[in-house]
Amino acid sequence: MKFNIEGLKSFIPDGDINKHLEEQSSPDSIRIRDIINKSLDKQRLNPDETAALLNVQDPELRQMIFDGAKTLKERIYGNRIVLFAPLYVGNECINDCVYCGFRQSNKECLRSTLSKEQLVSEVKSLEDKGHKRLIMVYGEHPKYSPEYIAETVETVYNTKSGKGEIRRVNINAAPLDVEGFRIVKQVGIGTYQIFQETYHQQTYEKMMPSGPKSSFLWRLYGLDRAMQGGIDDLGIGALMGLYDYKFEVMGLLYHTLHLEEMFGVGPHTISFPRIEPAVGTEFTQHPPFRVTDEQFKHLVATIRLSVPYTGMILTAREPIEIRNEVLSYGVSQIDAGSSIGVGAYSDTDSETYKKAQFVLGDTRTLDEVIYELAQHGYIPSFCTSCYRAGRTGEHFMEFAIPGFVKRFCTPNALLTFAEYLYDYSSQKTLQAGLALIEKELQQIPDETMQQTVRDKLVQLKEGKRDLYF
Ligand code: SAM
Ligand code: SF4
């Protein structure tokens, strides 16, 4: 791989970020209300506005931010939560990220890469639980070339078990060169996620001391290259705990502005994982900027308001109570029933935890998560319809096109939820789920639409599959 970063300059302006954070150090309630209203008016915030939200300390004003984020989610996106599972393909890695269980120097990590047969078993095992959407995760290693990534994605799409199939594969892997992205694009991936980890370059260089990932600029421009390679569905993220969380949120915003400016479209999703403990990785016990639960909630709500048009991903790194609470602040996708050891879905060997990147906070099964979502009034969705109908950037369309959620997203969520209930759920979840579906059907105001969805639900009950709008 060529590392041509000549002539590139960082588009993360440390000086401006610090200036905004200093100048907006004590925003009053009128300013905060105006900023929230701007976001509710479907406008992306500017850096000084995000800085103001980040500096809010007063509990009442913070509550205004939480309420604003909730209102935005309810008004624009409704009560759907999209479900996916991570699939770890290989944990070999030539980098040495200090916080990661897969780093090259970690002697306690059991290295492993799935063979084709093992990959097929993993996929079948996920399909047998009801999953339809995956994110495939790879360490950074010459083995995991663009051709290899493309081949493993094709294997996943070609693997079926019973009524199960994977309908959308997203990727979290090292940044490629433009040609590499072209190769991966050809096999029909959904989102390509690359987390910058930290937007603070000096910290970055300490945390990623060696290997290809040690180049801050190569990574920072990774998604530009993805765009040039034809992938316009991109996920950004920062690993919370390496540097001040306020700076990281500002970094995510500046990355968004850069993509908007260069390509006319911002990121499809934003992720904000917190550092979790990892085997053989002392660093994770004491991250230098550990983010408290309060700060985490604040940053989730602030990101929601700052970039109202993106999807937001919350992973099973977080414990159940935090997941339940921040779901309402605008999260659109969560993973469920996740295992993050290489081969851990089909091989329950007691050593698989040594092949895992970190330790999960939420270990409920998919069925348990779905039951709880339904109890809390969320519609679990496995929808992949936009991607398959060639409508890219579904979160942006949900946001920007009036009536889109009512016409496509809610009906598709109900259909894919029903499919799950008929094929995979426990009795308890089936009952709770069917009750929720009926309640939601009654809330579809257009009678013709309501009847069309009811008809499709009958077809699903009779055995038809993969129906969508
Ligand atoms: N190797 C590729 C890379 O680094 O971009 C892709 C996969 S890496 C396994 C996926 C992400 O996991 C990283 O970008 C990082 O943010 C996150 N991660 C690594 N160690 C973690 C830890 N201890 N706790 C939480 N997340 C972690
Ligand atoms: Fe390797 Fe990615 Fe872990 Fe860094 S975060 S050590 S690149 S797997």
mmCIF file of N, CA, C and O and ligand atoms in Angstrom, residues 88 90-93 95 97-103 136-141 144 171-175 192-198 208 213 219 237-240 242 271-279 281 283-284 315 317 340 357-359, ligand 1:
data_model
loop_
_atom_site.group_PDB
_atom_site.id
_atom_site.type_symbol
_atom_site.label_atom_id
_atom_site.label_comp_id
_atom_site.label_asym_id
_atom_site.label_seq_id
_atom_site.Cartn_x
_atom_site.Cartn_y
_atom_site.Cartn_z
ATOM 1 N N TYR A 88 -16.172 -10.555 13.890
ATOM 2 C CA TYR A 88 -14.710 -10.392 13.871
ATOM 3 C C TYR A 88 -14.103 -11.455 12.976
ATOM 4 O O TYR A 88 -14.230 -12.646 13.245
ATOM 5 N N GLY A 90 -10.692 -11.425 11.822
ATOM 6 C CA GLY A 90 -9.317 -11.771 12.184
ATOM 7 C C GLY A 90 -8.719 -10.739 13.107
ATOM 8 O O GLY A 90 -9.007 -9.552 12.986
ATOM 9 N N ASN A 91 -7.884 -11.214 14.052
ATOM 10 C CA ASN A 91 -7.324 -10.265 15.028
ATOM 11 C C ASN A 91 -5.812 -10.102 14.883
ATOM 12 O O ASN A 91 -5.137 -9.680 15.809
ATOM 13 N N GLU A 92 -5.280 -10.468 13.705
ATOM 14 C CA GLU A 92 -3.854 -10.237 13.527
ATOM 15 C C GLU A 92 -3.654 -8.768 13.190
ATOM 16 O O GLU A 92 -4.478 -8.175 12.495
ATOM 17 N N CYS A 93 -2.573 -8.190 13.718
ATOM 18 C CA CYS A 93 -2.427 -6.749 13.549
ATOM 19 C C CYS A 93 -0.971 -6.324 13.624
ATOM 20 O O CYS A 93 -0.226 -6.799 14.477
ATOM 21 N N ASN A 95 -0.190 -3.077 13.924
ATOM 22 C CA ASN A 95 -0.136 -1.804 14.657
ATOM 23 C C ASN A 95 -0.017 -2.079 16.150
ATOM 24 O O ASN A 95 -0.125 -3.227 16.595
ATOM 25 N N CYS A 97 -1.726 -0.013 18.770
ATOM 26 C CA CYS A 97 -2.593 0.940 19.476
ATOM 27 C C CYS A 97 -2.637 0.550 20.960
ATOM 28 O O CYS A 97 -3.040 -0.586 21.285
ATOM 29 N N VAL A 98 -2.254 1.471 21.817
ATOM 30 C CA VAL A 98 -1.991 1.098 23.220
ATOM 31 C C VAL A 98 -3.216 0.561 23.959
ATOM 32 O O VAL A 98 -3.077 -0.153 24.957
ATOM 33 N N TYR A 99 -4.416 0.888 23.476
ATOM 34 C CA TYR A 99 -5.658 0.555 24.183
ATOM 35 C C TYR A 99 -6.287 -0.739 23.674
ATOM 36 O O TYR A 99 -7.324 -1.157 24.169
ATOM 37 N N CYS A 100 -5.683 -1.367 22.670
ATOM 38 C CA CYS A 100 -6.392 -2.440 21.964
ATOM 39 C C CYS A 100 -5.807 -3.813 22.267
ATOM 40 O O CYS A 100 -4.586 -4.014 22.196
ATOM 41 N N GLY A 101 -6.677 -4.766 22.574
ATOM 42 C CA GLY A 101 -6.249 -6.137 22.849
ATOM 43 C C GLY A 101 -5.589 -6.807 21.649
ATOM 44 O O GLY A 101 -4.869 -7.792 21.808
ATOM 45 N N PHE A 102 -5.814 -6.300 20.467
ATOM 46 C CA PHE A 102 -5.240 -6.914 19.251
ATOM 47 C C PHE A 102 -3.855 -6.363 18.908
ATOM 48 O O PHE A 102 -3.248 -6.796 17.930
ATOM 49 N N ARG A 103 -3.364 -5.367 19.665
ATOM 50 C CA ARG A 103 -2.105 -4.714 19.250
ATOM 51 C C ARG A 103 -0.978 -5.735 19.157
ATOM 52 O O ARG A 103 -0.931 -6.705 19.927
ATOM 53 N N MET A 136 -18.475 -6.282 9.663
ATOM 54 C CA MET A 136 -17.317 -7.183 9.694
ATOM 55 C C MET A 136 -16.091 -6.379 10.129
ATOM 56 O O MET A 136 -15.853 -5.278 9.641
ATOM 57 N N VAL A 137 -15.342 -6.951 11.087
ATOM 58 C CA VAL A 137 -14.232 -6.229 11.709
ATOM 59 C C VAL A 137 -12.926 -6.986 11.484
ATOM 60 O O VAL A 137 -12.880 -8.216 11.634
ATOM 61 N N TYR A 138 -11.878 -6.256 11.141
ATOM 62 C CA TYR A 138 -10.572 -6.848 10.821
ATOM 63 C C TYR A 138 -9.478 -6.071 11.548
ATOM 64 O O TYR A 138 -9.545 -4.840 11.641
ATOM 65 N N GLY A 139 -8.427 -6.772 12.010
ATOM 66 C CA GLY A 139 -7.217 -6.063 12.439
ATOM 67 C C GLY A 139 -6.556 -5.487 11.188
ATOM 68 O O GLY A 139 -7.076 -5.601 10.077
ATOM 69 N N GLU A 140 -5.404 -4.849 11.365
ATOM 70 C CA GLU A 140 -4.708 -4.336 10.178
ATOM 71 C C GLU A 140 -3.488 -5.213 9.921
ATOM 72 O O GLU A 140 -2.567 -5.283 10.754
ATOM 73 N N HIS A 141 -3.510 -5.909 8.793
ATOM 74 C CA HIS A 141 -2.462 -6.899 8.523
ATOM 75 C C HIS A 141 -2.415 -7.135 7.020
ATOM 76 O O HIS A 141 -3.477 -7.096 6.367
ATOM 77 N N TYR A 144 -5.109 -9.047 5.400
ATOM 78 C CA TYR A 144 -6.458 -8.506 5.203
ATOM 79 C C TYR A 144 -6.431 -7.441 4.097
ATOM 80 O O TYR A 144 -6.692 -6.254 4.324
ATOM 81 N N ILE A 171 -18.464 -2.494 7.059
ATOM 82 C CA ILE A 171 -17.062 -2.873 7.294
ATOM 83 C C ILE A 171 -16.428 -1.921 8.298
ATOM 84 O O ILE A 171 -16.624 -0.708 8.212
ATOM 85 N N ASN A 172 -15.645 -2.487 9.236
ATOM 86 C CA ASN A 172 -14.750 -1.668 10.054
ATOM 87 C C ASN A 172 -13.364 -2.265 9.891
ATOM 88 O O ASN A 172 -13.070 -3.343 10.411
ATOM 89 N N ALA A 173 -12.552 -1.587 9.103
ATOM 90 C CA ALA A 173 -11.209 -2.105 8.815
ATOM 91 C C ALA A 173 -10.284 -0.923 8.613
ATOM 92 O O ALA A 173 -10.712 0.230 8.663
ATOM 93 N N ALA A 174 -9.029 -1.238 8.371
ATOM 94 C CA ALA A 174 -8.043 -0.176 8.184
ATOM 95 C C ALA A 174 -8.397 0.659 6.959
ATOM 96 O O ALA A 174 -9.035 0.162 6.028
ATOM 97 N N PRO A 175 -7.958 1.914 6.940
ATOM 98 C CA PRO A 175 -8.171 2.721 5.733
ATOM 99 C C PRO A 175 -7.345 2.167 4.575
ATOM 100 O O PRO A 175 -6.201 1.764 4.762
ATOM 101 N N TYR A 192 -18.651 1.973 5.207
ATOM 102 C CA TYR A 192 -17.252 1.713 5.580
ATOM 103 C C TYR A 192 -16.933 2.642 6.748
ATOM 104 O O TYR A 192 -16.983 3.851 6.619
ATOM 105 N N GLN A 193 -16.645 2.002 7.890
ATOM 106 C CA GLN A 193 -16.363 2.787 9.107
ATOM 107 C C GLN A 193 -14.872 2.876 9.359
ATOM 108 O O GLN A 193 -14.181 1.851 9.316
ATOM 109 N N ILE A 194 -14.403 4.081 9.631
ATOM 110 C CA ILE A 194 -13.028 4.240 10.126
ATOM 111 C C ILE A 194 -13.084 5.235 11.286
ATOM 112 O O ILE A 194 -13.514 6.372 11.104
ATOM 113 N N PHE A 195 -12.684 4.806 12.459
ATOM 114 C CA PHE A 195 -12.661 5.738 13.589
ATOM 115 C C PHE A 195 -11.302 6.422 13.630
ATOM 116 O O PHE A 195 -10.270 5.753 13.530
ATOM 117 N N GLN A 196 -11.314 7.717 13.808
ATOM 118 C CA GLN A 196 -10.027 8.425 13.914
ATOM 119 C C GLN A 196 -9.388 8.141 15.273
ATOM 120 O O GLN A 196 -8.227 8.430 15.486
ATOM 121 N N GLU A 197 -10.127 7.588 16.190
ATOM 122 C CA GLU A 197 -9.714 7.298 17.578
ATOM 123 C C GLU A 197 -9.582 8.602 18.364
ATOM 124 O O GLU A 197 -10.359 8.855 19.246
ATOM 125 N N THR A 198 -8.573 9.440 18.051
ATOM 126 C CA THR A 198 -8.534 10.774 18.640
ATOM 127 C C THR A 198 -8.214 11.776 17.545
ATOM 128 O O THR A 198 -7.399 11.495 16.656
ATOM 129 N N MET A 208 -0.816 5.648 18.970
ATOM 130 C CA MET A 208 -0.585 4.755 17.825
ATOM 131 C C MET A 208 0.897 4.855 17.463
ATOM 132 O O MET A 208 1.273 5.488 16.473
ATOM 133 N N LYS A 213 -0.801 2.607 11.016
ATOM 134 C CA LYS A 213 -1.803 3.471 11.655
ATOM 135 C C LYS A 213 -1.171 4.673 12.348
ATOM 136 O O LYS A 213 -1.870 5.611 12.726
ATOM 137 N N ARG A 219 -4.769 8.316 8.036
ATOM 138 C CA ARG A 219 -6.060 7.889 8.567
ATOM 139 C C ARG A 219 -7.115 8.991 8.412
ATOM 140 O O ARG A 219 -8.248 8.727 8.031
ATOM 141 N N GLY A 237 -15.840 8.117 13.722
ATOM 142 C CA GLY A 237 -15.966 7.834 15.148
ATOM 143 C C GLY A 237 -14.737 8.276 15.906
ATOM 144 O O GLY A 237 -13.670 8.486 15.325
ATOM 145 N N ALA A 238 -14.899 8.450 17.217
ATOM 146 C CA ALA A 238 -13.765 8.758 18.086
ATOM 147 C C ALA A 238 -13.854 7.818 19.280
ATOM 148 O O ALA A 238 -14.954 7.513 19.755
ATOM 149 N N LEU A 239 -12.701 7.351 19.721
ATOM 150 C CA LEU A 239 -12.655 6.451 20.881
ATOM 151 C C LEU A 239 -12.528 7.317 22.132
ATOM 152 O O LEU A 239 -11.501 7.980 22.331
ATOM 153 N N MET A 240 -13.572 7.304 22.933
ATOM 154 C CA MET A 240 -13.621 8.248 24.047
ATOM 155 C C MET A 240 -12.774 7.756 25.233
ATOM 156 O O MET A 240 -12.951 6.629 25.692
ATOM 157 N N LEU A 242 -9.241 8.806 25.259
ATOM 158 C CA LEU A 242 -7.835 9.071 24.920
ATOM 159 C C LEU A 242 -7.494 10.540 25.158
ATOM 160 O O LEU A 242 -6.374 10.879 25.539
ATOM 161 N N SER A 271 -19.939 7.208 15.464
ATOM 162 C CA SER A 271 -19.793 6.294 16.617
ATOM 163 C C SER A 271 -18.950 6.986 17.681
ATOM 164 O O SER A 271 -18.095 7.813 17.373
ATOM 165 N N PHE A 272 -19.188 6.601 18.916
ATOM 166 C CA PHE A 272 -18.521 7.298 20.032
ATOM 167 C C PHE A 272 -18.221 6.283 21.138
ATOM 168 O O PHE A 272 -18.642 6.448 22.292
ATOM 169 N N PRO A 273 -17.488 5.183 20.779
ATOM 170 C CA PRO A 273 -17.219 4.146 21.771
ATOM 171 C C PRO A 273 -16.362 4.666 22.922
ATOM 172 O O PRO A 273 -15.508 5.527 22.712
ATOM 173 N N ARG A 274 -16.637 4.141 24.124
ATOM 174 C CA ARG A 274 -15.732 4.414 25.256
ATOM 175 C C ARG A 274 -14.761 3.252 25.376
ATOM 176 O O ARG A 274 -15.117 2.107 25.055
ATOM 177 N N ILE A 275 -13.576 3.524 25.869
ATOM 178 C CA ILE A 275 -12.570 2.464 26.048
ATOM 179 C C ILE A 275 -13.059 1.451 27.077
ATOM 180 O O ILE A 275 -13.528 1.826 28.155
ATOM 181 N N GLU A 276 -12.955 0.173 26.732
ATOM 182 C CA GLU A 276 -13.351 -0.909 27.638
ATOM 183 C C GLU A 276 -12.114 -1.734 27.983
ATOM 184 O O GLU A 276 -11.132 -1.730 27.239
ATOM 185 N N PRO A 277 -12.174 -2.478 29.105
ATOM 186 C CA PRO A 277 -11.023 -3.307 29.475
ATOM 187 C C PRO A 277 -10.705 -4.336 28.394
ATOM 188 O O PRO A 277 -11.609 -4.833 27.726
ATOM 189 N N ALA A 278 -9.432 -4.620 28.207
ATOM 190 C CA ALA A 278 -9.032 -5.629 27.221
ATOM 191 C C ALA A 278 -7.964 -6.529 27.839
ATOM 192 O O ALA A 278 -7.130 -6.052 28.630
ATOM 193 N N VAL A 279 -7.991 -7.800 27.480
ATOM 194 C CA VAL A 279 -7.030 -8.770 28.020
ATOM 195 C C VAL A 279 -5.603 -8.296 27.730
ATOM 196 O O VAL A 279 -5.290 -7.858 26.623
ATOM 197 N N THR A 281 -4.062 -5.676 28.599
ATOM 198 C CA THR A 281 -3.954 -4.281 28.190
ATOM 199 C C THR A 281 -4.189 -3.358 29.383
ATOM 200 O O THR A 281 -5.289 -2.830 29.595
ATOM 201 N N PHE A 283 -3.383 -0.414 29.977
ATOM 202 C CA PHE A 283 -3.808 0.953 29.648
ATOM 203 C C PHE A 283 -5.313 1.146 29.829
ATOM 204 O O PHE A 283 -5.767 2.206 30.260
ATOM 205 N N THR A 284 -6.077 0.105 29.499
ATOM 206 C CA THR A 284 -7.541 0.274 29.520
ATOM 207 C C THR A 284 -8.096 0.399 30.945
ATOM 208 O O THR A 284 -9.243 0.794 31.128
ATOM 209 N N THR A 315 -22.808 0.882 20.845
ATOM 210 C CA THR A 315 -22.491 -0.554 20.839
ATOM 211 C C THR A 315 -22.648 -1.196 22.220
ATOM 212 O O THR A 315 -22.803 -0.512 23.234
ATOM 213 N N ARG A 317 -20.521 -2.269 23.962
ATOM 214 C CA ARG A 317 -19.458 -1.931 24.917
ATOM 215 C C ARG A 317 -20.095 -1.369 26.186
ATOM 216 O O ARG A 317 -19.581 -1.512 27.278
ATOM 217 N N ILE A 340 -17.448 -10.799 20.478
ATOM 218 C CA ILE A 340 -16.371 -10.109 19.753
ATOM 219 C C ILE A 340 -15.061 -10.879 19.767
ATOM 220 O O ILE A 340 -14.026 -10.339 19.410
ATOM 221 N N GLN A 357 -11.258 -8.355 21.342
ATOM 222 C CA GLN A 357 -10.553 -7.077 21.353
ATOM 223 C C GLN A 357 -10.699 -6.355 22.691
ATOM 224 O O GLN A 357 -9.836 -5.632 23.125
ATOM 225 N N PHE A 358 -11.860 -6.522 23.321
ATOM 226 C CA PHE A 358 -12.110 -5.905 24.626
ATOM 227 C C PHE A 358 -13.273 -6.647 25.262
ATOM 228 O O PHE A 358 -13.756 -7.641 24.710
ATOM 229 N N VAL A 359 -13.751 -6.185 26.414
ATOM 230 C CA VAL A 359 -14.816 -6.899 27.125
ATOM 231 C C VAL A 359 -16.127 -6.126 26.956
ATOM 232 O O VAL A 359 -16.153 -4.898 27.084
HETATM 233 N N1 SAM B 1 -8.097 -2.470 12.944
HETATM 234 C C1 SAM B 1 -8.947 -1.513 12.366
HETATM 235 C C2 SAM B 1 -8.746 -0.137 12.945
HETATM 236 O O1 SAM B 1 -8.095 -0.015 13.960
HETATM 237 O O2 SAM B 1 -9.298 0.764 12.356
HETATM 238 C C3 SAM B 1 -10.418 -1.812 12.468
HETATM 239 C C4 SAM B 1 -10.968 -2.588 13.555
HETATM 240 S S1 SAM B 1 -10.671 -2.052 15.225
HETATM 241 C C5 SAM B 1 -10.679 -3.700 15.684
HETATM 242 C C6 SAM B 1 -12.243 -1.281 15.590
HETATM 243 C C7 SAM B 1 -12.298 -0.214 16.636
HETATM 244 O O3 SAM B 1 -12.333 -0.783 17.927
HETATM 245 C C8 SAM B 1 -11.141 0.738 16.713
HETATM 246 O O4 SAM B 1 -11.245 1.730 15.732
HETATM 247 C C9 SAM B 1 -11.240 1.280 18.119
HETATM 248 O O5 SAM B 1 -11.928 2.515 18.161
HETATM 249 C C10 SAM B 1 -12.074 0.249 18.869
HETATM 250 N N2 SAM B 1 -11.362 -0.290 20.042
HETATM 251 C C11 SAM B 1 -10.117 -0.785 20.091
HETATM 252 N N3 SAM B 1 -9.791 -1.129 21.366
HETATM 253 C C12 SAM B 1 -10.852 -0.833 22.138
HETATM 254 C C13 SAM B 1 -11.127 -0.940 23.550
HETATM 255 N N4 SAM B 1 -10.236 -1.400 24.417
HETATM 256 N N5 SAM B 1 -12.343 -0.540 23.989
HETATM 257 C C14 SAM B 1 -13.263 -0.056 23.141
HETATM 258 N N6 SAM B 1 -13.064 0.061 21.798
HETATM 259 C C15 SAM B 1 -11.872 -0.300 21.306
#
